[in-house]
Every structure is written in C-alpha cells, then in structure tokens.
CSV table of C-alpha atoms in Angstrom, one decimal:
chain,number,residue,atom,x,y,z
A,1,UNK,CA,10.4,-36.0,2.2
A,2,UNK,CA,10.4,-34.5,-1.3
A,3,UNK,CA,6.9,-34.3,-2.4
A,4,UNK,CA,7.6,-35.9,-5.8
A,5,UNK,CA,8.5,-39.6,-3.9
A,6,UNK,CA,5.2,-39.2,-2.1
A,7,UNK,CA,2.9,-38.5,-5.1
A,8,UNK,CA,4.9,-41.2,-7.0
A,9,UNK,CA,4.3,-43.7,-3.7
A,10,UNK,CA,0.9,-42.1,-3.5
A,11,UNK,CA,-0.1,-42.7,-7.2
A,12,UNK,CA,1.6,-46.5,-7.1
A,13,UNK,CA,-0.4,-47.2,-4.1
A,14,UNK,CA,-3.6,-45.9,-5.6
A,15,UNK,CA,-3.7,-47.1,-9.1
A,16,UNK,CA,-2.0,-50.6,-7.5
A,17,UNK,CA,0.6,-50.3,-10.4
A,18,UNK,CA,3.9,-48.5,-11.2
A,19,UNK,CA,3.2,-48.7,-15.6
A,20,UNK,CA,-0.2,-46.4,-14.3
A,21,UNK,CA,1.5,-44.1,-11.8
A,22,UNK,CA,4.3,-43.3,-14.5
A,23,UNK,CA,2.0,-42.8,-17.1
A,24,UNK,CA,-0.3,-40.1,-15.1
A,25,UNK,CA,2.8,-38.6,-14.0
A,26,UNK,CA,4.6,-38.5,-17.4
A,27,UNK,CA,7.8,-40.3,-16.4
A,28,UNK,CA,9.4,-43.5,-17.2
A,29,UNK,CA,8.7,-46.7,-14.6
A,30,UNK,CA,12.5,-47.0,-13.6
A,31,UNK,CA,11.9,-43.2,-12.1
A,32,UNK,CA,8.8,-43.7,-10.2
A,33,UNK,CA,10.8,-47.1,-8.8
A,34,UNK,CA,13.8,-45.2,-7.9
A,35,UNK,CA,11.3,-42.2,-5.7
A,36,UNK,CA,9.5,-45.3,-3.9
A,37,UNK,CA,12.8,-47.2,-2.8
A,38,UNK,CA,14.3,-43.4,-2.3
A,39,UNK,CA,11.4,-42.7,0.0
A,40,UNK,CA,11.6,-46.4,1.9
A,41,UNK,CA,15.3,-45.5,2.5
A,42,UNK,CA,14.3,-41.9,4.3
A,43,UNK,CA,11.4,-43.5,6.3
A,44,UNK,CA,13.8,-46.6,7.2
A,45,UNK,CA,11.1,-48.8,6.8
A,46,UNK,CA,9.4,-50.8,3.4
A,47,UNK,CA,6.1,-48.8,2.4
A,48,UNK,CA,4.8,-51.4,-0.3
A,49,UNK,CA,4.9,-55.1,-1.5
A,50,UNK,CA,5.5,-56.0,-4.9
A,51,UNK,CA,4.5,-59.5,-6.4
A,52,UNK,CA,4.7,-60.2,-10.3
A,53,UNK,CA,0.3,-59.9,-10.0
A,54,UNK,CA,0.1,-56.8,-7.1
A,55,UNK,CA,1.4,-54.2,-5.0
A,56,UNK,CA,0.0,-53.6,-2.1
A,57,UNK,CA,0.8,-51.2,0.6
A,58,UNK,CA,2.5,-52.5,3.9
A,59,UNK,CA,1.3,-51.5,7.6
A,60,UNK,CA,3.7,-48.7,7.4
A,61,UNK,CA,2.8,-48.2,3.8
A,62,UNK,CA,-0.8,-47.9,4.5
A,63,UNK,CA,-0.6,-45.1,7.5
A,64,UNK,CA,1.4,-42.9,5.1
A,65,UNK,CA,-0.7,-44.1,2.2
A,66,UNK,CA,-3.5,-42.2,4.7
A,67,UNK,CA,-1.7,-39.3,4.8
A,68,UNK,CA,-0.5,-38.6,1.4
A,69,UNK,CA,-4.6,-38.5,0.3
A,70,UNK,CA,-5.0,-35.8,3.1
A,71,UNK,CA,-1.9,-33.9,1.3
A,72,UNK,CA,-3.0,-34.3,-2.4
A,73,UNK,CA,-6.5,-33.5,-1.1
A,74,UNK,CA,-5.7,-30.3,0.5
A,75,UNK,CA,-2.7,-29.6,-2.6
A,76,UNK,CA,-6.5,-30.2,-5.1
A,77,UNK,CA,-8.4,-27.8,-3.4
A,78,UNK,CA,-5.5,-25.3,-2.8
A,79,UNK,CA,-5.1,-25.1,-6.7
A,80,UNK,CA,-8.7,-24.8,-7.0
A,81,UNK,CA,-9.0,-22.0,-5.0
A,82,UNK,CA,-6.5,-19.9,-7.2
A,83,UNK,CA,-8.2,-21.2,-10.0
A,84,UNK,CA,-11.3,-19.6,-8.4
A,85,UNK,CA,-9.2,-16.3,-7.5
A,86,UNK,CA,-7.7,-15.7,-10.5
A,87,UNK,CA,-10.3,-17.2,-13.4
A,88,UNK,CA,-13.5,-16.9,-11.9
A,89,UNK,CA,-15.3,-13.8,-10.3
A,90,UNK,CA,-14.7,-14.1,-6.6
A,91,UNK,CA,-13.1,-12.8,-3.8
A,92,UNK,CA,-11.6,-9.4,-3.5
A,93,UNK,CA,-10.6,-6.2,-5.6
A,94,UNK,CA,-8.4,-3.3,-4.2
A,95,UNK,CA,-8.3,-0.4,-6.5
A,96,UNK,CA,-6.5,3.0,-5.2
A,97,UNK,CA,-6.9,7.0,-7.1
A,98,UNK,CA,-6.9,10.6,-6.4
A,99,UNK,CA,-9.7,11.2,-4.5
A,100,UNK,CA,-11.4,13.8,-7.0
A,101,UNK,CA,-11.0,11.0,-9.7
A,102,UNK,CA,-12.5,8.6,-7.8
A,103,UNK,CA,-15.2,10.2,-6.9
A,104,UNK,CA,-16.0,10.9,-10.6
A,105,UNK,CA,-15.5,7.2,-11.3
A,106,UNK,CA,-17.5,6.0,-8.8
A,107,UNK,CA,-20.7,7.1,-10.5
A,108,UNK,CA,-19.4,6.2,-14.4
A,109,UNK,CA,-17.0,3.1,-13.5
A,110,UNK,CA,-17.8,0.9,-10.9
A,111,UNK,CA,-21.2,0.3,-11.0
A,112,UNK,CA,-21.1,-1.4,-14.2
A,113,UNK,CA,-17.9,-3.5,-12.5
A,114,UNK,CA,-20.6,-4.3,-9.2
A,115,UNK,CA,-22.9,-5.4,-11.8
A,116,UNK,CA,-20.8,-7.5,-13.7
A,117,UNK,CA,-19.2,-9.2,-10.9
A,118,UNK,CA,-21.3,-9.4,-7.7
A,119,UNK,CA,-19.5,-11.9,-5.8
A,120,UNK,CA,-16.2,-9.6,-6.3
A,121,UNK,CA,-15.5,-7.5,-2.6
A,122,UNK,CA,-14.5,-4.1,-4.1
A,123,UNK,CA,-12.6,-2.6,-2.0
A,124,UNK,CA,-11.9,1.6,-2.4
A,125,UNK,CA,-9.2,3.4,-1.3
A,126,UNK,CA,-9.7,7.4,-2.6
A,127,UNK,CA,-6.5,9.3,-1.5
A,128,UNK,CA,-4.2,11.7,-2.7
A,129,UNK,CA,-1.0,9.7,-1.5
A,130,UNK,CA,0.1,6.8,-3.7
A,131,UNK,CA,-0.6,3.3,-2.2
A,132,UNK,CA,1.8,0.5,-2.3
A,133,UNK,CA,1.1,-1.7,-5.1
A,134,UNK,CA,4.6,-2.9,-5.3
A,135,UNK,CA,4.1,-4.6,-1.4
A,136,UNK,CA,0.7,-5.7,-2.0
A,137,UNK,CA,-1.5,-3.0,-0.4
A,138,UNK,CA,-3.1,-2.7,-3.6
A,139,UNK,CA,-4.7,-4.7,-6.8
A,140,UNK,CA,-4.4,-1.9,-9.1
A,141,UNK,CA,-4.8,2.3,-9.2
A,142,UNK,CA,-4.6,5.0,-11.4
A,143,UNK,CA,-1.3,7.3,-10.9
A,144,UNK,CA,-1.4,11.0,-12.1
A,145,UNK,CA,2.6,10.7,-12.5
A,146,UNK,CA,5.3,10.1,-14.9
A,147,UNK,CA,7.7,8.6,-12.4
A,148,UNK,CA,6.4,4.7,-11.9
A,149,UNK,CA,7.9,2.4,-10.4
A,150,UNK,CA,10.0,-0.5,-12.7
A,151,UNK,CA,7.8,-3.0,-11.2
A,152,UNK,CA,5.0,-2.3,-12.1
A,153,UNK,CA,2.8,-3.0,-15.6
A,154,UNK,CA,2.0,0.6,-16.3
A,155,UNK,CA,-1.0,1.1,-19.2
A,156,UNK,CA,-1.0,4.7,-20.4
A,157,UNK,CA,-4.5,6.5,-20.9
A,158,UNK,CA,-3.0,10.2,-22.3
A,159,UNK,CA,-2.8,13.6,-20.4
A,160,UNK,CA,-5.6,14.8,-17.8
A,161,UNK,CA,-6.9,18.4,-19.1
A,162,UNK,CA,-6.6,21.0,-16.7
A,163,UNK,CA,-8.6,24.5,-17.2
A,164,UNK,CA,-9.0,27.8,-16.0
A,165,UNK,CA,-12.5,28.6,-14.8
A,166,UNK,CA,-14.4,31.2,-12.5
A,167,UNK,CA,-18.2,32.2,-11.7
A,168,UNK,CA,-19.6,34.7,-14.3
A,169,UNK,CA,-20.4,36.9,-11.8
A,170,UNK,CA,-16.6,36.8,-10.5
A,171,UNK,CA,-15.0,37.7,-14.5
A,172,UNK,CA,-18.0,40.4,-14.7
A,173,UNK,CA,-16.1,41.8,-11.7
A,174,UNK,CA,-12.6,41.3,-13.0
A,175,UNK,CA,-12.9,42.7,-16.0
A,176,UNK,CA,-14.2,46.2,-14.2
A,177,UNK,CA,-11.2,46.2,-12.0
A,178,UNK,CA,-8.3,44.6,-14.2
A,179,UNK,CA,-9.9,44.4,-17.9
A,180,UNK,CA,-10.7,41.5,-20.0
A,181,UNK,CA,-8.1,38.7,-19.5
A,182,UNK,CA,-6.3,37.7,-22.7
A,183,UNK,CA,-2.7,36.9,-21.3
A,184,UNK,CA,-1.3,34.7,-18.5
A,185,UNK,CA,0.3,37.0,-16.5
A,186,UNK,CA,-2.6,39.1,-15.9
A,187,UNK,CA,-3.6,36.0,-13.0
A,188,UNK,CA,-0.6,37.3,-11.0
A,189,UNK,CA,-2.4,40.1,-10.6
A,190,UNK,CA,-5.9,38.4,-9.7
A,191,UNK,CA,-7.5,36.3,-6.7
A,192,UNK,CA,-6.8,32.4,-7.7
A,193,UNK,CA,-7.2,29.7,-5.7
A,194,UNK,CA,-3.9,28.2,-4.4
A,195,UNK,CA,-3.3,24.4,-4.0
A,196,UNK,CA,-2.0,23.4,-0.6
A,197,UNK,CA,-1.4,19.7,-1.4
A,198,UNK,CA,1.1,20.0,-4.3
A,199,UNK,CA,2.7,23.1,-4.6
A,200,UNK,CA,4.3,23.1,-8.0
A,201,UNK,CA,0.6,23.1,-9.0
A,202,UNK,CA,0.6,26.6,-8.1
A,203,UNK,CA,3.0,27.0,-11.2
A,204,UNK,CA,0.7,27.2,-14.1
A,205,UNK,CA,2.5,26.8,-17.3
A,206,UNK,CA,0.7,28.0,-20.4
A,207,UNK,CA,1.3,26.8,-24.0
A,208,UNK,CA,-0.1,28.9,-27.1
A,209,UNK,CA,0.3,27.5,-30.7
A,210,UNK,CA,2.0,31.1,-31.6
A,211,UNK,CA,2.8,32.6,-28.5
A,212,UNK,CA,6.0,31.7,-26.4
A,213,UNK,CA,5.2,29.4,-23.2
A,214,UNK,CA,4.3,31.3,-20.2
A,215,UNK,CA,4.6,30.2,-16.6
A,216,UNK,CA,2.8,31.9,-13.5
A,217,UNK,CA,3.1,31.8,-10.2
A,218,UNK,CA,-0.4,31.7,-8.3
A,219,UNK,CA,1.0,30.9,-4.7
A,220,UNK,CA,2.1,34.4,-4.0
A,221,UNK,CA,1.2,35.7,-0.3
A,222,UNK,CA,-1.7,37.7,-1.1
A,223,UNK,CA,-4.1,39.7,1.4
A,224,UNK,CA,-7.5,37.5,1.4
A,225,UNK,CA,-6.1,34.0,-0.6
A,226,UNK,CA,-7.5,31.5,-0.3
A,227,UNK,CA,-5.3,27.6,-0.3
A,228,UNK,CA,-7.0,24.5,0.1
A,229,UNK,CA,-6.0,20.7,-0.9
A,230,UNK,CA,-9.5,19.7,-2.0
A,231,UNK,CA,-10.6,20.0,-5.6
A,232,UNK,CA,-14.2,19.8,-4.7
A,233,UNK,CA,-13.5,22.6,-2.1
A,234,UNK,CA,-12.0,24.5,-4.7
A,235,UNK,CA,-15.0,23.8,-7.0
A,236,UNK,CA,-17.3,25.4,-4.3
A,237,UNK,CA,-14.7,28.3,-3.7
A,238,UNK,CA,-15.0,29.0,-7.9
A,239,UNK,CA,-18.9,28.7,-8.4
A,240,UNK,CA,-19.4,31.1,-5.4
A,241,UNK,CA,-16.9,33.7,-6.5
A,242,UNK,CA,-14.1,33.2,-4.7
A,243,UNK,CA,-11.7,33.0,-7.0
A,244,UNK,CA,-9.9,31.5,-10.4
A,245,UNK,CA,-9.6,28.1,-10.2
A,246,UNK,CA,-7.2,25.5,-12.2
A,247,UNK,CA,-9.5,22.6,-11.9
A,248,UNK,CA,-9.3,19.0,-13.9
A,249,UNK,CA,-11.7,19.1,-16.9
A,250,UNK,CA,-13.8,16.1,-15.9
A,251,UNK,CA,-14.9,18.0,-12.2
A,252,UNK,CA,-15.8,21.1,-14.1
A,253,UNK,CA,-17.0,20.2,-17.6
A,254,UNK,CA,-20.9,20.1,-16.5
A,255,UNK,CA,-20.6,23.4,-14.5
A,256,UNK,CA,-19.1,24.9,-17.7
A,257,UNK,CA,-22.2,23.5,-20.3
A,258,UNK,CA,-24.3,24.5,-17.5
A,259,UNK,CA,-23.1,28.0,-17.4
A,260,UNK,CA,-22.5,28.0,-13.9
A,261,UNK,CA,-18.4,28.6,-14.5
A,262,UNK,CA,-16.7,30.1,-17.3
A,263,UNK,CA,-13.7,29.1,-19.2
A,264,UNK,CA,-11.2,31.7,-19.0
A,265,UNK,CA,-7.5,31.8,-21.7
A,266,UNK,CA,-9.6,28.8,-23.6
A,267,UNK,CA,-6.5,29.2,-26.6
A,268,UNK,CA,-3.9,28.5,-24.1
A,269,UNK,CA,-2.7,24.9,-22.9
A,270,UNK,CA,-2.2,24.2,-19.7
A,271,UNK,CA,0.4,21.7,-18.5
A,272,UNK,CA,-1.0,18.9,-16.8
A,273,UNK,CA,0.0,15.2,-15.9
A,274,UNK,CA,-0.3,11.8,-17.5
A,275,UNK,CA,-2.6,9.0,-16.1
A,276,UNK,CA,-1.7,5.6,-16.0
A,277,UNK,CA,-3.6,2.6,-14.8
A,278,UNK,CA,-1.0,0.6,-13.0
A,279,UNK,CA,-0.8,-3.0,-11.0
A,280,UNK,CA,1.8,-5.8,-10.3
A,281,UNK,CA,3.1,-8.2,-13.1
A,282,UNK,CA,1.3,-11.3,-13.1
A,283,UNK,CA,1.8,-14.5,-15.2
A,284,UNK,CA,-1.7,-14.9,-15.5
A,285,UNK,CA,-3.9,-12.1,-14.7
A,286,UNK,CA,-6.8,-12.3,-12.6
A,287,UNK,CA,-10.2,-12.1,-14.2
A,288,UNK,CA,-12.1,-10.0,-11.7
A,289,UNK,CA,-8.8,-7.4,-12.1
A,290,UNK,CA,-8.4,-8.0,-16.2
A,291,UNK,CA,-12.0,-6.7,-16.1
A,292,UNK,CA,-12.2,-3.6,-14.2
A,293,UNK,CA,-8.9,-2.5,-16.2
A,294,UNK,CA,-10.6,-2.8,-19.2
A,295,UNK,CA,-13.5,-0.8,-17.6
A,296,UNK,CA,-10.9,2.0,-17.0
A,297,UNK,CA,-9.7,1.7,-20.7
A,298,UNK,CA,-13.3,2.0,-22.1
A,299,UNK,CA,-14.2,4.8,-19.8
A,300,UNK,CA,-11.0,6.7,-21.6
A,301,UNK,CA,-11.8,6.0,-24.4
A,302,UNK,CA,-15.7,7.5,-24.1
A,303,UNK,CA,-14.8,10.0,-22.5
A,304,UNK,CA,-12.1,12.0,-24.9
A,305,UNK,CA,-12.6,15.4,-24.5
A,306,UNK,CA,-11.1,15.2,-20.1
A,307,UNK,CA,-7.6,14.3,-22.2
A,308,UNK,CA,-5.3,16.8,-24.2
C-alpha cells in the first residue's frame, strides 16, 4: 500500500469529506478519489460509503481506519523527534581531536558548551588517529591535515604554530658546549626530542624572511635520544632538561610567560599544519552541533597568537 492512498483514505475518513482531505493535503478532489478507489482495488474490498450528505467508513473501512491513526501517530511523533534532534538541545554530541588539543579545549571549550546545553550527551573521543566521520562514528572533529575527505563540510581555522623550546637551565648548558644557537642546523648537532607517532615531524623545516629555507633532520640515531608519541610527555621531557622540543604553541605558551621554557630561533618559522573543523553535509544542521562549531570558531578567533 503506498502511503499516500492511506493518508488520503485516512484524512477522508477523519474529516468525513473528500473537499477537506484535499484541501489539507493540497491536491485536487478527483486525486484523493482516485487513491481511495486505488486503495479499495489493492485491499479487494470497499473501505468507505459515500452518500450525497456522508461518508462513512465500512466494517473493513473502519479496521484499517484503526490502523492508519496508529501509523500517522507514530509518522507524528517520529518527525517530532528529529525535530527535537536537530532544532532543539537534546540528545547526543560526538566530537573527535588530537589528544593534546583536546585536552587544551577541554578546559576553554566545552564547558561553556555543557553549560549552554545540559540536556546535550557530549560524547569525547581524544585520539591521534582520525575517526570516521564519513560512516557516522563521529558528529564533528578537528583535523590537523590538508588532505580531507570530499565529503565532508570542512571550515578552515588557519595554521597551528609550532616552536622550538627548552628549559633555561638546558640552553645555559648548550650554549657552554655548542655556543649560542642562531641557525638551524646547529639542532643536528644537539639532544631534541624525537616524535615516534609521525615521523616526518622529525623534519623541521625553517622559514626566515631573508634567509633561504632550512630543513633538519632531528630523528637521527643518537646515543641517549629520547622518542616519544605524547606531546605532554615531551612537555615534561623539555621543562626537566631533557632536551629541545618542537611543541604546539598553545601546550607551551604559559610555560614560556612563566619562564619555565625558553623560546629558541624565535625569527625563524616553522612549518606546521592547518586545522579544520570538519563534519558531514547536512540539509539542516543540528542545533546542539551548529553550536559547539561556533564555539570552536570563537575560541580561534580569541585565541590568535596559537595560529601563524
């Protein structure tokens, strides 16, 4: 049974007149006649009876009169229930980054969404591998990379600073043994911390407004290195002298103010990677999720100085 012939018997049968049915459904009588007899013909059997004053449903009429009001009524609340999901607060939010980002943003970002939206489930998934968004795994995440998939709505927020940094105390001790740094290629030559998750971020390319672009490779097999695929380990390794660390601005900006690490090559750039806040195409996008995006946006936007 097509569901337009039952909401047309449905309507006809409720309102007790075909002019009314048509009218709430938008279509001309001889159409909504046409579904009824249509739908007699499937069920073999005549659903209502017509007189020039009434229409009334038959015996068969009235059990499938019975059934249509459970199928409109369920249809009703089905439709409000996406309503609900998509326009109102409710439900459930699944939002996917790097786990050193996330940890940032779970201080400056998403208590201000918990507070907003209480009834929203917010569901966090901090890890260094990208989750599905494509496949539904995901609501929406923040991607470190250039290469995005076609299907998903990508928003661009600019380029993550990276910097050099080490403990005073480790630079006092440098500069004894190698001399001040003031080039690149001097790291070669020094203890750094070595990134075990992605190892082309062992490849630090510098950039220098009047110097040609340098690239060095940290990951050499050095007596007493030190690798790990933690950012906060490597944050710990740097303020307790372990080495040069290339950290992400926003993990090391406080320890910088605070003295605690030292920016080293400050009038070099490093290269670094964009950040994108991405999630599925939607033909209406759902409040709760329209909202923490724009939380992401703001928090860019107050926070310029983590970006190139």
């Amino acid at each position: 049974m097509k569901l337009s012939y039952l909401e047309s018997f449905y309507l006809v049968t409720k309102l007790g007149s075909i002019t009314k049915a048509a009218d709430q459904l938008n279509v001309s009588k001889s159409v909504v006649s046409r579904y009824i007899k249509q739908l007699e013909s499937q069920c073999a059997a005549q659903l209502l009876l017509r007189t020039t004053r009434s229409i009334t449903p038959t015996e068969a009429g009235q059990a499938l009169y019975i059934k249509c009001q459970a199928i409109f009524s369920l249809t009703q609340e089905a439709e409000q229930d996406i309503r609900d999901i998509t326009q109102q607060n409710h439900g459930r939010l699944r939002f996917s980054c790097t786990v050193s980002l996330g940890e940032v943003l779970a201080e400056q970002v998403l208590p201000v969404f918990c507070q907003s939206m209480p009834e929203v489930k917010l569901k966090l998934n901090l890890s260094n591998d990208k989750a599905d968004i494509v496949n539904g795994e995901q609501d929406i995440a923040l991607r470190a990379d250039d290469s995005l998939d076609d299907n998903l709505v990508a928003k661009y927020l600019g380029r993550l600073k990276d910097v050099i940094v080490a403990s005073p105390v480790l630079v006092t001790s440098l500069v004894r043994s190698h001399g001040e740094l003031t080039q690149p290629n001097q790291l070669a030559e020094m203890p750094c911390l070595i990134n075990s998750h992605q190892q082309h971020f062992n490849q630090w390319q510098f950039s220098h407004s009047e110097k040609p672009e340098v690239s060095v490779d940290v990951s050499g097999d050095r007596a007493g290195a030190i690798a790990s695929n933690s950012y906060f380990a490597m944050r710990q390794l740097a303020l307790n002298h372990m080495g040069i660390a290339r950290m992400p601005y926003y993990l090391v900006a406080d320890d910088i103010k605070a003295g605690a690490l030292v920016l080293l090559l400050a009038d070099y750039s490093i290269s670094t990677h964009s950040l994108y806040i991405v999630h599925a195409r939607h033909n209406r996008l759902p409040n709760k999720l329209r909202v923490f995006k724009q939380l992401l946006v703001d928090w860019r936007a107050a926070h310029p100085e983590l970006f190139e």
